[in-house]
Coordinates of C-alpha atoms and ligand atoms in Angstrom, one line a residue:
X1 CA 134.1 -35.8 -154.5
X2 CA 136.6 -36.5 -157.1
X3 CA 136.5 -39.6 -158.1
X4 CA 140.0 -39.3 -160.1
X5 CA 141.3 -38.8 -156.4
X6 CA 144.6 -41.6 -156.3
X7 CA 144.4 -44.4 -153.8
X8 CA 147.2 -44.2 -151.8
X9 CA 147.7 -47.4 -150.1
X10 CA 149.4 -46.8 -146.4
X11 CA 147.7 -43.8 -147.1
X12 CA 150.8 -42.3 -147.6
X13 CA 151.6 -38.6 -147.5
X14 CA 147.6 -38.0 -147.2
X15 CA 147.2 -35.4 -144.2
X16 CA 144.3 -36.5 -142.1
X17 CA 144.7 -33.7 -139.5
X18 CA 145.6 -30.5 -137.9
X19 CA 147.4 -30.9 -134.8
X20 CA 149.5 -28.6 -132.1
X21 CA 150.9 -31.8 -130.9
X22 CA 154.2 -32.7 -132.4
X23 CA 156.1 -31.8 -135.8
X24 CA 157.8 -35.0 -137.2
X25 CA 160.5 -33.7 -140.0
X26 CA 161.3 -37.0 -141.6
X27 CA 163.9 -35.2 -144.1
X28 CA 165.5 -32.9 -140.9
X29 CA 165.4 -36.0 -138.9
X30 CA 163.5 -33.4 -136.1
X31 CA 160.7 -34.1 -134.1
X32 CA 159.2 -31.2 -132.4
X33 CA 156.5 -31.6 -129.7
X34 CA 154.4 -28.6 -128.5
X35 CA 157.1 -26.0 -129.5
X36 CA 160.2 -27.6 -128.2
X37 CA 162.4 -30.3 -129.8
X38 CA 163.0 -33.7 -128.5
X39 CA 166.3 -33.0 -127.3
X40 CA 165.2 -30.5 -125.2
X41 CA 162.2 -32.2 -123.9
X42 CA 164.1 -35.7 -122.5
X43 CA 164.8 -34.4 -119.0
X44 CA 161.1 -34.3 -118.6
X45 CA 159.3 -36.6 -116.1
X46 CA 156.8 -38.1 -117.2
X47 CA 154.5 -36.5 -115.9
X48 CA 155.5 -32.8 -117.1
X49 CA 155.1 -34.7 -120.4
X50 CA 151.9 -35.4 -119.7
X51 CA 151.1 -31.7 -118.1
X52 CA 152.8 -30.6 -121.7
X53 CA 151.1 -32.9 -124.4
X54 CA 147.5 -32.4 -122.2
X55 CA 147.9 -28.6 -121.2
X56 CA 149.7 -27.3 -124.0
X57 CA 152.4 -25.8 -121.9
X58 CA 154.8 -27.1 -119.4
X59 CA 153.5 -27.4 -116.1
X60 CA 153.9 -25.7 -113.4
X61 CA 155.3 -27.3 -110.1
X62 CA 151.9 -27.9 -108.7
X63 CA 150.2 -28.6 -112.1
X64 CA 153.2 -31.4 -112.5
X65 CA 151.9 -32.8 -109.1
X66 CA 148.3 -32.8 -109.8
X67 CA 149.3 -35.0 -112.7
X68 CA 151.6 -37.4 -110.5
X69 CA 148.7 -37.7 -108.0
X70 CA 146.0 -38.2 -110.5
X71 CA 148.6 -41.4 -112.4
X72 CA 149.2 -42.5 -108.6
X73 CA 145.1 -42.6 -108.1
X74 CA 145.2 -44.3 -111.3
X75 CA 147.4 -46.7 -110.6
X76 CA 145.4 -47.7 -107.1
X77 CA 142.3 -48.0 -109.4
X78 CA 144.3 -49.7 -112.3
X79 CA 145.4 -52.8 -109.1
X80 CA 141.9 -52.7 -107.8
X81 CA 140.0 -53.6 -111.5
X82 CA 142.5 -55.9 -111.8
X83 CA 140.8 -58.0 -109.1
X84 CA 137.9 -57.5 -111.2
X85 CA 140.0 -59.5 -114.5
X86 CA 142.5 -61.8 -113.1
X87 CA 142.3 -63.9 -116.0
X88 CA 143.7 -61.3 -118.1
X89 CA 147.0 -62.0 -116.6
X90 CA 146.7 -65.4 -117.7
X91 CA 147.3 -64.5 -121.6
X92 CA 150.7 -65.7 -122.8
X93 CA 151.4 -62.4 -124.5
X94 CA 151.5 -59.6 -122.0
X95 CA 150.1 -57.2 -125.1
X96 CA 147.0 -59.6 -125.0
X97 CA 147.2 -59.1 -120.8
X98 CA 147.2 -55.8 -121.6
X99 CA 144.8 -55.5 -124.0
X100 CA 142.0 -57.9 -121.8
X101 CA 142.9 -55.9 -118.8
X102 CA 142.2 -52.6 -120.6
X103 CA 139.3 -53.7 -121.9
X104 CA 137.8 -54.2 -118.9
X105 CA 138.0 -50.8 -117.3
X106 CA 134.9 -48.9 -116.9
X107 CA 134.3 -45.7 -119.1
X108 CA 132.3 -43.8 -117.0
X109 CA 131.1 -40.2 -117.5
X110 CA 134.1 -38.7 -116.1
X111 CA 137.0 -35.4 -116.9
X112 CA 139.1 -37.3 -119.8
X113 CA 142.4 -36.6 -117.6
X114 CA 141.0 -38.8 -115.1
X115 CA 140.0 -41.7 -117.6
X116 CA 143.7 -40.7 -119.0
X117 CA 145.5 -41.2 -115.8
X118 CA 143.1 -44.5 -115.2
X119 CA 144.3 -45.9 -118.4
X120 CA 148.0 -45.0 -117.3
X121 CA 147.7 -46.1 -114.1
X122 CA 146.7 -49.5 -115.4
X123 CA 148.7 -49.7 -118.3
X124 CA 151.4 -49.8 -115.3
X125 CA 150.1 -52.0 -112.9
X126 CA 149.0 -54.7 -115.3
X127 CA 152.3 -54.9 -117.3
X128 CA 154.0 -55.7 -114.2
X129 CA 151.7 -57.8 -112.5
X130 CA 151.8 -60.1 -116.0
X131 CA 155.0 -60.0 -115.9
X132 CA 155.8 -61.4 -112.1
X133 CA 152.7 -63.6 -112.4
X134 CA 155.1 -65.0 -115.4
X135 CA 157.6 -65.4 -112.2
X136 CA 155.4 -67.1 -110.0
X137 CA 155.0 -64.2 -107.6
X138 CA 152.1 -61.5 -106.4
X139 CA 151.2 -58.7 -107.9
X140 CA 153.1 -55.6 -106.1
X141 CA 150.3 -53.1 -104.8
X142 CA 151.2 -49.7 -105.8
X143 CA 152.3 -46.7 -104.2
X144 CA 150.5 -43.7 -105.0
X145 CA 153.1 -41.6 -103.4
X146 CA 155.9 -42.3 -105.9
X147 CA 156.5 -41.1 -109.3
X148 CA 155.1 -43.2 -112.4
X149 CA 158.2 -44.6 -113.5
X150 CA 159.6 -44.7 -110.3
X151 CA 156.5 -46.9 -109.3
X152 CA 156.0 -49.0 -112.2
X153 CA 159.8 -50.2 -111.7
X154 CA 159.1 -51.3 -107.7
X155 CA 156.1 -53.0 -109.3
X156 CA 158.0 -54.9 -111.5
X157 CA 161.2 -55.6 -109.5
X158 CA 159.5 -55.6 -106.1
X159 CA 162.2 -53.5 -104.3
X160 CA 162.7 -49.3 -105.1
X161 CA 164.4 -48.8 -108.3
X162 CA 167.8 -46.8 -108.0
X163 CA 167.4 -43.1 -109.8
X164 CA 169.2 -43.5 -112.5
X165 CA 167.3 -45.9 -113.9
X166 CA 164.2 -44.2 -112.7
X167 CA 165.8 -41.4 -115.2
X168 CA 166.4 -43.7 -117.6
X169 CA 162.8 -44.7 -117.8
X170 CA 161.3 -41.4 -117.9
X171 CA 163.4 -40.2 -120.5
X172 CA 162.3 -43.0 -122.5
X173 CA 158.4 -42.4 -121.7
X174 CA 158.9 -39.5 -122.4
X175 CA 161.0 -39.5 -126.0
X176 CA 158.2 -41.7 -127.0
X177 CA 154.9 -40.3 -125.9
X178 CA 154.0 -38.8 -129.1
X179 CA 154.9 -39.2 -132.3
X180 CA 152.4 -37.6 -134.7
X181 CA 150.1 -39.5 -136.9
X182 CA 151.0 -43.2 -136.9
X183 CA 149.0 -46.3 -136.8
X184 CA 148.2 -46.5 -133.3
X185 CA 147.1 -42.3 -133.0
X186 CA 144.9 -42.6 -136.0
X187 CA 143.1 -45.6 -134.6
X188 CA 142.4 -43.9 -131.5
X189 CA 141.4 -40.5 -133.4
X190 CA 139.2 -42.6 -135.8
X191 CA 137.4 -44.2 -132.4
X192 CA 137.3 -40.6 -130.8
X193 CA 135.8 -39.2 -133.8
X194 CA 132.8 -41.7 -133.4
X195 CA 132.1 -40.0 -130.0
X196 CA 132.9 -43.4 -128.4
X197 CA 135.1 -43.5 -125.2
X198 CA 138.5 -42.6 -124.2
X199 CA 139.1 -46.4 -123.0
X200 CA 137.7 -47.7 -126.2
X201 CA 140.2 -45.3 -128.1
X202 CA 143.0 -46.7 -126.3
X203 CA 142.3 -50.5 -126.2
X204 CA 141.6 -49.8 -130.3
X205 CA 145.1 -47.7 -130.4
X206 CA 146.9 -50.7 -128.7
X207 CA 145.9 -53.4 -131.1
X208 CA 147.7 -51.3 -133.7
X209 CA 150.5 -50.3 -131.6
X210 CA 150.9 -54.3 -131.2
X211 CA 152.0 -55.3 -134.8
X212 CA 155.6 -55.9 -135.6
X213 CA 156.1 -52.6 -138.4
X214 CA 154.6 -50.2 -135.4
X215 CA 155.3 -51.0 -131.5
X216 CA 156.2 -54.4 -131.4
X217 CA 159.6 -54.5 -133.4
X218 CA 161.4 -53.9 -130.5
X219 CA 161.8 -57.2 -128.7
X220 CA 162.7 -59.0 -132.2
X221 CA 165.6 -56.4 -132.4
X222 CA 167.3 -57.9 -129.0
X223 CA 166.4 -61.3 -130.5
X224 CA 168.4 -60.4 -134.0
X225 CA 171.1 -58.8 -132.0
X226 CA 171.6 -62.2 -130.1
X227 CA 171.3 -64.4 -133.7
X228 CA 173.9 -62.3 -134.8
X229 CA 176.1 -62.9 -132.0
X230 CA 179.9 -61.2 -132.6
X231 CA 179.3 -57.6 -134.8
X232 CA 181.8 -59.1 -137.5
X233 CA 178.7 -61.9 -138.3
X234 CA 176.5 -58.7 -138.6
X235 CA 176.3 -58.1 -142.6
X236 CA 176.4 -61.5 -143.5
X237 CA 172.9 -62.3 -141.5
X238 CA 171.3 -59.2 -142.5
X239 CA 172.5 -59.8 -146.4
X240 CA 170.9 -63.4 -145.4
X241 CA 167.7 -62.0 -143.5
X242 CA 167.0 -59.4 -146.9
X243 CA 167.7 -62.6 -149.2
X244 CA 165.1 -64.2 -147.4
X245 CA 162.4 -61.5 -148.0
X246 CA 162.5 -60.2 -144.0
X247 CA 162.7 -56.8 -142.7
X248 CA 165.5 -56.0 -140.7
X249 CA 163.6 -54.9 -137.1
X250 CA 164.5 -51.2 -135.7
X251 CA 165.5 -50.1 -139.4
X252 CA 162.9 -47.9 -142.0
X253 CA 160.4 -45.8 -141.2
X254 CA 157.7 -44.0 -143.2
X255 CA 158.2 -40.4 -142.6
X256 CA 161.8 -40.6 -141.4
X257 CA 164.9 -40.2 -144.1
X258 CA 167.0 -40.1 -142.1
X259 CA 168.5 -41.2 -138.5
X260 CA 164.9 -40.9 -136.5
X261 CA 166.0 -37.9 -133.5
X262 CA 164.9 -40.4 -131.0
X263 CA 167.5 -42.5 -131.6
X264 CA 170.1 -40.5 -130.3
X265 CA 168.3 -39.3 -127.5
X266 CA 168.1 -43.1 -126.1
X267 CA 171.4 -43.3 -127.3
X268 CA 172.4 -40.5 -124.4
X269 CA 170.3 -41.9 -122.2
X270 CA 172.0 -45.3 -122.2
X271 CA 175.3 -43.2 -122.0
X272 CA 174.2 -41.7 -118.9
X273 CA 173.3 -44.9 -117.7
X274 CA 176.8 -46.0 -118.3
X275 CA 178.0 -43.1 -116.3
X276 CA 176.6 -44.1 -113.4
X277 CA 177.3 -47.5 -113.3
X278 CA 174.8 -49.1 -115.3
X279 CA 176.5 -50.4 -118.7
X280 CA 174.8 -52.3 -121.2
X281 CA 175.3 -55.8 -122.7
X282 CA 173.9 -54.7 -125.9
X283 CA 175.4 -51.3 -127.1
X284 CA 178.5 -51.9 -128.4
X285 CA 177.1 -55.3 -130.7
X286 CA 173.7 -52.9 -131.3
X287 CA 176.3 -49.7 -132.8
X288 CA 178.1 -52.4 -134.8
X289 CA 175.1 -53.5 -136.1
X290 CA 173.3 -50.5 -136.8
X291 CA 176.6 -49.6 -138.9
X292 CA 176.1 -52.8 -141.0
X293 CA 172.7 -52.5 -141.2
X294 CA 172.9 -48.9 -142.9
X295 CA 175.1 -50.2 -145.1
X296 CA 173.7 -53.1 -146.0
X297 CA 170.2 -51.7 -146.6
X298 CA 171.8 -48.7 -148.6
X299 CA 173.2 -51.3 -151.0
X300 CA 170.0 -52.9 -150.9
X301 CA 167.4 -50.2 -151.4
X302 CA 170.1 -47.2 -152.3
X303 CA 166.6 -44.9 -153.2
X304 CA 164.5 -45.3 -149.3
X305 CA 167.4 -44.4 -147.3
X306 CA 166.5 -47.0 -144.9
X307 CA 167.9 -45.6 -141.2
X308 CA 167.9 -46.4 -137.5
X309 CA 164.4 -45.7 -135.9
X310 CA 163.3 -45.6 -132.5
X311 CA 163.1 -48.9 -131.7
X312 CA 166.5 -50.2 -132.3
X313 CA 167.7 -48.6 -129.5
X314 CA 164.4 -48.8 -127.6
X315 CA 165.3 -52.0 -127.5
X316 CA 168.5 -51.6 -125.8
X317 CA 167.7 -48.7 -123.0
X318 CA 164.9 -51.4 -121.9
X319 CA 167.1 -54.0 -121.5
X320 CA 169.5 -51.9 -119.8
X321 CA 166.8 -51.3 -117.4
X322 CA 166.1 -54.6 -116.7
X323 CA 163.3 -54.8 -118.6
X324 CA 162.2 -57.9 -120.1
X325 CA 161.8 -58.2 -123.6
X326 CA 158.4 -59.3 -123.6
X327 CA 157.1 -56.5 -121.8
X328 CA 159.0 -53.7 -124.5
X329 CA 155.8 -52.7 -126.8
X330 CA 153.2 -52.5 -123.1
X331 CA 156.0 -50.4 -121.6
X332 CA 155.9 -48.3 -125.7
X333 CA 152.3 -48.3 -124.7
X334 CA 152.9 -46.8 -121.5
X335 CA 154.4 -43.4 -122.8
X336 CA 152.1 -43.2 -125.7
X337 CA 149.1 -43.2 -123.7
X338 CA 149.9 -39.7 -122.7
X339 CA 149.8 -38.9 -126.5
X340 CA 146.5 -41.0 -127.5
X341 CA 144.7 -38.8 -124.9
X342 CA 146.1 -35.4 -126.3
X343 CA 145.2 -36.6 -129.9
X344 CA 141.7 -37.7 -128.5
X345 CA 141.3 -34.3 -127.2
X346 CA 141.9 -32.8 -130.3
X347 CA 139.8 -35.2 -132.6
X348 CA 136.9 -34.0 -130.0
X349 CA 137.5 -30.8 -130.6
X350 CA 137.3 -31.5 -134.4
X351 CA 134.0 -33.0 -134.1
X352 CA 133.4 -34.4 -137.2
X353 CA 132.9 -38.2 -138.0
X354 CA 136.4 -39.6 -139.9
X355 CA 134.5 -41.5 -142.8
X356 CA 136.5 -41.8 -145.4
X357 CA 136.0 -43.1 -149.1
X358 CA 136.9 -46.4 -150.7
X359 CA 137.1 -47.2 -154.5
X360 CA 134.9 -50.5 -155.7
X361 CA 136.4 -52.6 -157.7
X362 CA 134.6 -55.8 -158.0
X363 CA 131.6 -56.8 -160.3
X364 CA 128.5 -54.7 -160.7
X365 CA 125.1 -55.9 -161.1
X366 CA 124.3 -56.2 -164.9
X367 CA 121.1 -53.4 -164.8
X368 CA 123.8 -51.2 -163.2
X369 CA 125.4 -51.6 -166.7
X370 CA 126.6 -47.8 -168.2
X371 CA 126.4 -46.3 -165.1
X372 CA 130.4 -45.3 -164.7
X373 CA 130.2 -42.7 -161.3
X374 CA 128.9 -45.7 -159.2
X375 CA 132.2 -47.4 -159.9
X376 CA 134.6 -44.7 -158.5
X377 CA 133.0 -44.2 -154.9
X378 CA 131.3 -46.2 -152.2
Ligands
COA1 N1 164.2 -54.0 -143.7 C1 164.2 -54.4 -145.0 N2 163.4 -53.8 -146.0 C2 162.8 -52.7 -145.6 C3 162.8 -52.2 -144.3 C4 163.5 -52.9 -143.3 N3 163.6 -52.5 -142.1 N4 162.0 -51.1 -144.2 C5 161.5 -50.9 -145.4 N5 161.9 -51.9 -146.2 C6 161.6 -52.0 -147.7 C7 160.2 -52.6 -147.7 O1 160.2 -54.0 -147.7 C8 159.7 -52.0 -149.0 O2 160.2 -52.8 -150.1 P1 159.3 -53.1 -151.3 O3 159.0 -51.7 -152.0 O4 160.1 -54.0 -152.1 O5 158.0 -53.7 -150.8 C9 160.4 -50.7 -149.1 O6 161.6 -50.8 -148.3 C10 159.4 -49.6 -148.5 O7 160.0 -48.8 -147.7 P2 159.3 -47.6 -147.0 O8 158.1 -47.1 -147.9 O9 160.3 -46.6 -146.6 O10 158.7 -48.3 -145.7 P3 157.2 -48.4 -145.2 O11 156.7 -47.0 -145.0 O12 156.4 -49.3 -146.1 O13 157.5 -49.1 -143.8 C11 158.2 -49.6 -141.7 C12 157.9 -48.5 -142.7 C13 158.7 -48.9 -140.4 C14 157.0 -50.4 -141.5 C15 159.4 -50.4 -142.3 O14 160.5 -49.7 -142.5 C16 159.7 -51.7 -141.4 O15 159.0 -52.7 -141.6 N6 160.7 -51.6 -140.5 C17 161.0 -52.7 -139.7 C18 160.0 -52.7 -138.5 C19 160.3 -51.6 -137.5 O16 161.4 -51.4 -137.2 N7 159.2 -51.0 -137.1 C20 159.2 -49.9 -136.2 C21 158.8 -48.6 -136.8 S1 159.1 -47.2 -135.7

């Protein structure tokens, strides 16, 4: 080992693996999953998504219906362990419902595309039965038959969703189901790599997924976009918000120099929700203030080239869709599930232990005196 190695804190730049998963350019502002770019990949379902990040190739018809069978199965389990937990609906954070609910599956011996789909399936099925138990109304039981997204919006809403915004929410499972090494992945990699469970791996992954700089920023962006009220009040509150030492929400990202490619991609998406009919109360304030924000984080920080990341306009697509805030970062957890398992896969495959190194730094016992090399490691 050597011991001059820099700490990096963030671990920043350090590559901790190989993947065929996805490509994130952060200069190029490109993201590339399994060969194809982003762009190409939002007409997906979710389930070819799945098929992709899980096969390593698109799927074929009956492949892609295998894997909407095996997240309607999962679903059906997910609505029957939750008879098992019903506290965990109880939480007052439906990230906490979640991540009770989670923990409580089984992790059985099984193919990991079944625990996968299991996971999915309940991911689903608890974030909407929190969210109508917030309502004062029944769970909705779920209908294997239908497609995930198609599903887990009757499950929240109660009555079939129309297809457009069926499309809307597969293109937004779908733009987010992977995303390279961030927090969340590299939590559930570091569990895999202990040989521990796929469930385990995911309950671990949501935790990190849950904090505000990862998955959670994006309900605080609809609650800034409603501080801020008319766009002309936009630079004067985020002048205010940086003057108080807060980060503006949906802005910066740590690989990304640019305008993250899934911005625009939600972006269309909540354009072709506009064309048929569904128009947003946000967009127009959310372009105003993305505008102001660029601008005011440029004269801010002229050197990070702070940009728009996924979440601002996460933020807005779920709203369009009639999602409620508080469920934004379980329904983020819903599409990344599909990429957690794929990176699980591959950390499997890897086999070997992630134990990294840490520098001491505090006092040594005085007989340990002259001995220099124990200082540098531990
Ligand atoms: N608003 C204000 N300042 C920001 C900022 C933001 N959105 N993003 C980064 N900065 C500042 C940091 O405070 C830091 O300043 P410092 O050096 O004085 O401490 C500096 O810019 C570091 O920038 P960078 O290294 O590019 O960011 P990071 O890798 O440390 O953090 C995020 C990346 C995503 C955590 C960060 O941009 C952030 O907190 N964004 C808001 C939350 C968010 O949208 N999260 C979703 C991410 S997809």
């Amino acid at each position: 080992m050597n011991e001059n190695e820099p700490f990096r804190p963030g671990l920043e730049d350090v590559v901790v693996a190989e993947t065929a998963l996805s490509l994130v350019d952060g200069d190029g502002g490109r993201l590339v999953v399994r060969g194809s770019a982003i762009e190409e990949l939002s007409a997906l379902r979710f389930e070819e998504m799945c098929g992709l990040l899980w096969d390593g190739a698109l799927p074929t018809p009956a492949r892609g219906e295998e894997v909407r069978r095996g997240l309607g199965e999962g679903r059906v389990e997910g609505y029957h362990e939750l008879s098992r937990t019903p506290a965990a609906l109880d939480c007052g954070d439906a990230m906490e419902a979640l991540r009770a609910g989670l923990a409580a599956l089984r992790a059985p011996a099984e193919p990991p595309e079944r625990t996968g789909c299991r996971v999915a399936g309940a991911i689903a099925v608890l974030l909407a039965a929190w969210q109508r138990r917030r309502l004062g109304k029944k769970p909705v039981t779920p209908d294997p038959t239908r497609a995930h997204a198609d599903d887990l919006l009757r499950m929240l809403s109660g009555a079939a969703a129309p297809a457009a915004l069926v499309r809307g929410l597969d293109t937004y499972l779908v733009t987010v189901a992977e995303h390279g090494m961030n927090a969340s992945t590299f939590t559930a990699r570091v569990v895999a790599s202990t040989r521990s469970d796929l469930v385990s791996a995911v309950v671990a992954a949501l935790g990190a997924l849950k904090g505000p700089l990862h998955g959670g920023a994006p309900g605080p962006v609809l609650d800034m976009l409603d501080a801020i009220g008319p766009p002309e009040r936009a630079s004067a509150w985020l002048r205010a918000e940086l003057a108080a030492a807060r980060r503006i929400m949906g802005l910066g990202h740590r690989v990304y120099r640019v305008r993250d490619p899934r911005a625009l991609v939600l972006e269309a998406a909540l354009a072709a929700l506009e064309a048929e009919g569904v128009a947003s109360r946000y967009l127009a304030l959310a372009r105003a203030v993305e505008r102001a924000a660029v601008a005011v984080l440029d004269a801010h920080r002229p050197e990070r080239k702070l940009r728009t990341n996924v979440e601002f306009y996460t933020a807005v697509l779920l709203d369009a869709l009639g999602i409620p805030r508080a469920l934004f970062t379980p329904v983020f957890a819903a599409g990344r599930s599909a990429g957690w398992l794929a990176h699980v896969a591959e950390e499997r495959a890897v086999g070997r232990l992630i134990r990294p190194r840490q520098r001491y730094v505090g006092p040594l016992p005085a007989a340990f005196a002259g001995e220099p090399a124990l200082v540098a490691v531990g």
